[in-house]
Coordinates of C-alpha atoms and ligand atoms in Angstrom, one line a residue:
X193 CA -27.9 -41.1 -66.8
X194 CA -24.8 -39.6 -65.2
X195 CA -22.0 -38.7 -67.6
X196 CA -18.4 -38.9 -66.3
X197 CA -15.2 -37.9 -68.1
X198 CA -11.7 -39.4 -67.9
X199 CA -8.9 -37.1 -69.0
X200 CA -5.6 -38.8 -69.9
X201 CA -3.1 -36.1 -69.1
X202 CA 0.0 -38.1 -68.2
X203 CA 2.0 -38.0 -71.5
X204 CA 5.5 -36.6 -71.7
X205 CA 4.9 -34.5 -74.8
X206 CA 8.2 -35.4 -76.4
X207 CA 7.1 -33.9 -79.8
X208 CA 6.6 -30.5 -78.1
X209 CA 10.4 -30.4 -77.3
X210 CA 12.1 -30.3 -73.9
X211 CA 10.1 -29.1 -71.0
X212 CA 7.4 -30.1 -68.5
X213 CA 4.8 -32.8 -69.3
X214 CA 2.6 -31.8 -72.1
X215 CA -0.6 -31.2 -70.1
X216 CA 1.4 -28.7 -68.0
X217 CA 2.8 -26.7 -70.9
X218 CA 1.5 -23.1 -70.7
X219 CA -0.9 -21.7 -73.3
X220 CA -1.9 -18.1 -72.8
X221 CA -0.8 -18.1 -69.2
X222 CA -2.4 -21.4 -68.1
X223 CA -1.5 -25.1 -68.5
X224 CA -3.2 -27.0 -71.3
X225 CA -4.9 -29.2 -68.8
X226 CA -6.6 -26.2 -67.1
X227 CA -8.0 -25.0 -70.4
X228 CA -9.2 -28.6 -71.1
X229 CA -10.9 -29.0 -67.8
X230 CA -12.5 -25.6 -67.9
X231 CA -14.1 -26.5 -71.2
X232 CA -15.4 -29.7 -69.9
X233 CA -16.9 -28.0 -66.8
X234 CA -18.6 -25.5 -69.1
X235 CA -20.7 -28.5 -70.5
X236 CA -24.1 -28.8 -68.9
X237 CA -24.1 -32.6 -69.3
X238 CA -20.9 -33.4 -67.5
X239 CA -20.7 -34.8 -64.0
X240 CA -17.7 -36.4 -62.4
X241 CA -14.3 -35.8 -63.9
X242 CA -11.2 -37.9 -63.2
X243 CA -7.7 -36.7 -64.5
X244 CA -4.8 -39.1 -65.0
X245 CA -1.8 -36.9 -64.1
X246 CA 1.9 -37.4 -64.7
X247 CA 2.8 -39.6 -61.6
X248 CA 5.5 -37.0 -60.5
X249 CA 3.1 -34.1 -60.8
X250 CA 0.0 -35.4 -59.0
X251 CA 0.2 -32.8 -56.2
X252 CA 0.8 -30.0 -58.7
X253 CA -2.3 -31.1 -60.8
X254 CA -4.5 -31.3 -57.7
X255 CA -3.5 -27.7 -56.8
X256 CA -4.0 -26.4 -60.4
X257 CA -7.5 -27.9 -60.6
X258 CA -8.6 -27.2 -57.1
X259 CA -11.4 -24.9 -58.4
X260 CA -12.9 -27.5 -60.8
X261 CA -14.0 -30.4 -58.5
X262 CA -12.0 -33.2 -60.2
X263 CA -10.4 -36.3 -58.9
X264 CA -6.7 -36.8 -59.8
X265 CA -5.0 -40.2 -60.1
X266 CA -1.5 -41.1 -61.3
X267 CA -1.4 -42.0 -64.9
X268 CA 0.5 -45.0 -66.4
X269 CA 3.3 -45.8 -68.9
X270 CA 1.0 -45.8 -71.9
X271 CA -2.1 -43.8 -72.7
X272 CA -4.3 -46.9 -72.3
X273 CA -2.9 -47.4 -68.7
X274 CA -3.7 -43.8 -67.9
X275 CA -7.3 -44.2 -69.2
X276 CA -7.7 -47.5 -67.2
X277 CA -6.5 -45.9 -64.0
X278 CA -8.9 -43.0 -64.4
X279 CA -11.8 -45.2 -65.3
X280 CA -11.3 -47.2 -62.1
X281 CA -11.7 -44.0 -60.1
X282 CA -15.1 -43.0 -61.6
X283 CA -18.0 -43.1 -59.1
X284 CA -20.4 -46.1 -59.5
X285 CA -23.3 -43.9 -60.6
X286 CA -21.5 -43.0 -63.9
X287 CA -23.2 -44.9 -66.8
X288 CA -21.9 -42.9 -69.7
X289 CA -18.1 -42.2 -70.1
X290 CA -16.3 -39.7 -72.2
X291 CA -12.5 -40.0 -72.7
X292 CA -10.9 -36.7 -73.5
X293 CA -7.3 -35.9 -74.2
X294 CA -5.9 -33.0 -72.2
X295 CA -4.0 -32.1 -75.3
X296 CA -7.3 -31.3 -77.1
X297 CA -7.5 -28.2 -74.8
X298 CA -9.8 -26.1 -76.9
X299 CA -12.6 -28.5 -77.6
X300 CA -15.9 -26.6 -78.1
X301 CA -18.8 -27.3 -75.8
X302 CA -20.9 -28.2 -78.8
X303 CA -18.7 -31.1 -79.7
X304 CA -18.8 -32.6 -76.2
X305 CA -22.6 -32.2 -76.1
X306 CA -23.0 -33.8 -79.5
X307 CA -21.1 -36.9 -78.3
X308 CA -23.3 -37.0 -75.1
X309 CA -26.5 -36.7 -77.2
X310 CA -25.5 -39.6 -79.4
X311 CA -24.9 -41.7 -76.3
X312 CA -28.3 -40.7 -74.8
X313 CA -29.9 -41.6 -78.1
X314 CA -28.6 -45.2 -77.7
X315 CA -25.2 -45.5 -79.2
X316 CA -22.7 -47.7 -77.5
X317 CA -19.7 -45.8 -78.7
X318 CA -19.3 -42.4 -80.5
X319 CA -16.3 -40.5 -81.9
X320 CA -16.1 -36.9 -83.2
X321 CA -14.6 -36.9 -86.7
X322 CA -13.6 -34.5 -89.5
X323 CA -13.2 -35.1 -93.2
X324 CA -9.6 -35.4 -94.6
X325 CA -8.6 -32.3 -96.6
X326 CA -5.3 -33.7 -98.0
X327 CA -4.8 -36.4 -100.5
X328 CA -3.5 -39.5 -98.6
X329 CA -1.0 -42.0 -99.9
X330 CA 0.3 -45.2 -98.6
X331 CA 4.1 -45.5 -98.8
X332 CA 6.5 -48.4 -98.5
X333 CA 9.5 -48.7 -96.1
X334 CA 11.7 -46.8 -98.6
X335 CA 9.2 -43.9 -98.8
X336 CA 8.0 -45.0 -102.3
X337 CA 4.3 -44.5 -103.0
X338 CA 2.3 -47.8 -103.0
X339 CA -1.1 -46.3 -103.7
X340 CA -3.6 -43.5 -103.1
X341 CA -6.2 -44.0 -100.5
X342 CA -9.7 -42.5 -101.4
X343 CA -10.1 -39.7 -98.9
X344 CA -13.9 -39.7 -99.1
X345 CA -13.7 -42.9 -97.0
X346 CA -11.4 -41.5 -94.4
X347 CA -12.1 -39.4 -91.3
X348 CA -9.7 -37.8 -88.7
X349 CA -10.8 -38.8 -85.2
X350 CA -10.8 -36.5 -82.2
X351 CA -11.9 -36.6 -78.6
X352 CA -14.0 -36.7 -76.5
X353 CA -14.9 -40.3 -77.4
X354 CA -18.0 -41.5 -75.7
X355 CA -19.0 -44.9 -74.5
X356 CA -21.5 -46.8 -72.4
X357 CA -19.4 -47.5 -69.4
X358 CA -19.8 -51.2 -69.4
X359 CA -18.7 -51.3 -73.1
X360 CA -15.5 -49.3 -72.5
X361 CA -14.6 -51.3 -69.3
X362 CA -15.1 -54.6 -71.1
X363 CA -13.0 -53.4 -74.0
X364 CA -10.2 -52.4 -71.6
X365 CA -10.3 -55.8 -69.8
X366 CA -9.9 -57.5 -73.3
X367 CA -7.3 -54.9 -74.4
X368 CA -5.6 -56.3 -77.5
X369 CA -2.3 -54.4 -77.1
X370 CA -1.7 -50.7 -77.0
X371 CA -3.9 -48.6 -79.3
X372 CA -3.9 -44.8 -79.7
X373 CA -7.6 -44.4 -78.9
X374 CA -10.3 -46.0 -76.9
X375 CA -12.7 -46.4 -79.8
X376 CA -10.1 -48.8 -81.4
X377 CA -10.4 -51.1 -78.3
X378 CA -14.2 -51.1 -78.6
X379 CA -14.0 -51.7 -82.4
X380 CA -11.7 -54.7 -81.7
X381 CA -14.5 -56.1 -79.4
X382 CA -16.9 -55.9 -82.3
X383 CA -19.0 -53.0 -81.1
X384 CA -20.2 -50.4 -83.7
X385 CA -18.7 -47.0 -83.2
X386 CA -20.8 -44.1 -84.4
X387 CA -19.6 -40.7 -85.6
X388 CA -20.6 -37.0 -85.0
X389 CA -19.1 -33.9 -86.5
X390 CA -16.0 -32.7 -84.7
X391 CA -14.3 -29.3 -84.9
X392 CA -11.1 -27.9 -86.1
X393 CA -10.8 -26.3 -82.6
X394 CA -10.7 -29.7 -81.0
X395 CA -7.2 -30.3 -82.6
X396 CA -4.5 -32.1 -80.5
X397 CA -1.7 -29.8 -79.4
X398 CA 1.3 -32.0 -80.3
X399 CA 4.0 -29.7 -81.8
X400 CA 5.3 -26.2 -81.1
X401 CA 3.4 -25.0 -84.2
X402 CA 0.1 -26.3 -82.6
X403 CA 0.8 -24.1 -79.6
X404 CA 1.0 -21.1 -81.9
X405 CA -2.3 -22.0 -83.5
X406 CA -3.9 -22.5 -80.1
X407 CA -2.8 -19.1 -79.0
X408 CA -4.3 -17.6 -82.1
X409 CA -7.6 -19.4 -81.5
X410 CA -7.8 -18.1 -78.0
X411 CA -6.9 -14.6 -79.0
X412 CA -9.7 -14.6 -81.5
X413 CA -12.1 -15.5 -78.7
Ligands
C5P889 O1 0.8 -39.1 -77.0 P1 -0.6 -38.6 -77.5 O2 -0.5 -37.2 -78.0 O3 -1.3 -39.6 -78.3 O4 -1.4 -38.5 -76.1 C1 -2.8 -38.2 -76.1 C2 -3.2 -37.9 -74.6 O5 -2.9 -39.1 -73.8 C3 -2.5 -36.8 -74.0 O6 -3.5 -35.9 -73.3 C4 -1.5 -37.4 -73.1 O7 -1.3 -36.6 -71.9 C5 -2.2 -38.7 -72.7 N1 -1.3 -39.7 -72.2 C6 -1.4 -40.3 -70.9 N2 -0.6 -41.2 -70.4 C7 0.5 -41.7 -71.2 C8 0.6 -41.1 -72.5 C9 -0.3 -40.2 -73.0 O8 -2.3 -39.9 -70.2 N3 1.3 -42.6 -70.7

């Protein structure tokens, strides 16, 4: 079964501070998006890749990724719109789809391959997860603690998230409003989402501090 990847990369990256769109911010001399696509291309299971680029930067992204055989489409106003635009551009032969945030630029090949393996073993939907290290509290509007959530039951969810293509497309057609991940859409459609172990290195670059961490990870090799 052919595995395709859609890469939502059209976010502004407001939390990184002023500057170019997040996927084009430079990490160790190259844009985050180039790091992310290079990692995906290093995965033996991966076929077609479609990137949803910031609409004003489509030509720039095409040039940046010329060496990686990807299709580039303009992204949308919300992450979900960008994923939908990229999904529509995947070739017909793709049966298994991964959705991978460009911002998770340092995802290890092993995580990508674990998601693909779970799909090949028959899962409809798979997400990489990590245990929660901190104690988690629910708070009210005034910041007062309402309760402590047992962290043993919680997981932090990363990308790539993997789906049988028809499952993801049906969930997008039925989209119940804007969610922050694709597994959420599939859950809302009643599909069981499985988990595999993620990696600390698959963290999402969101803040200037995250860029420092990413530089340290790359420098370590
Ligand atoms: O905003 P957030 O960090 O959740 O974004 C996750 C990913 O979704 C990023 O790679 C970002 O570029 C992408 N995104 C997008 N289109 C948007 C908003 C976010 O492709 N309109």
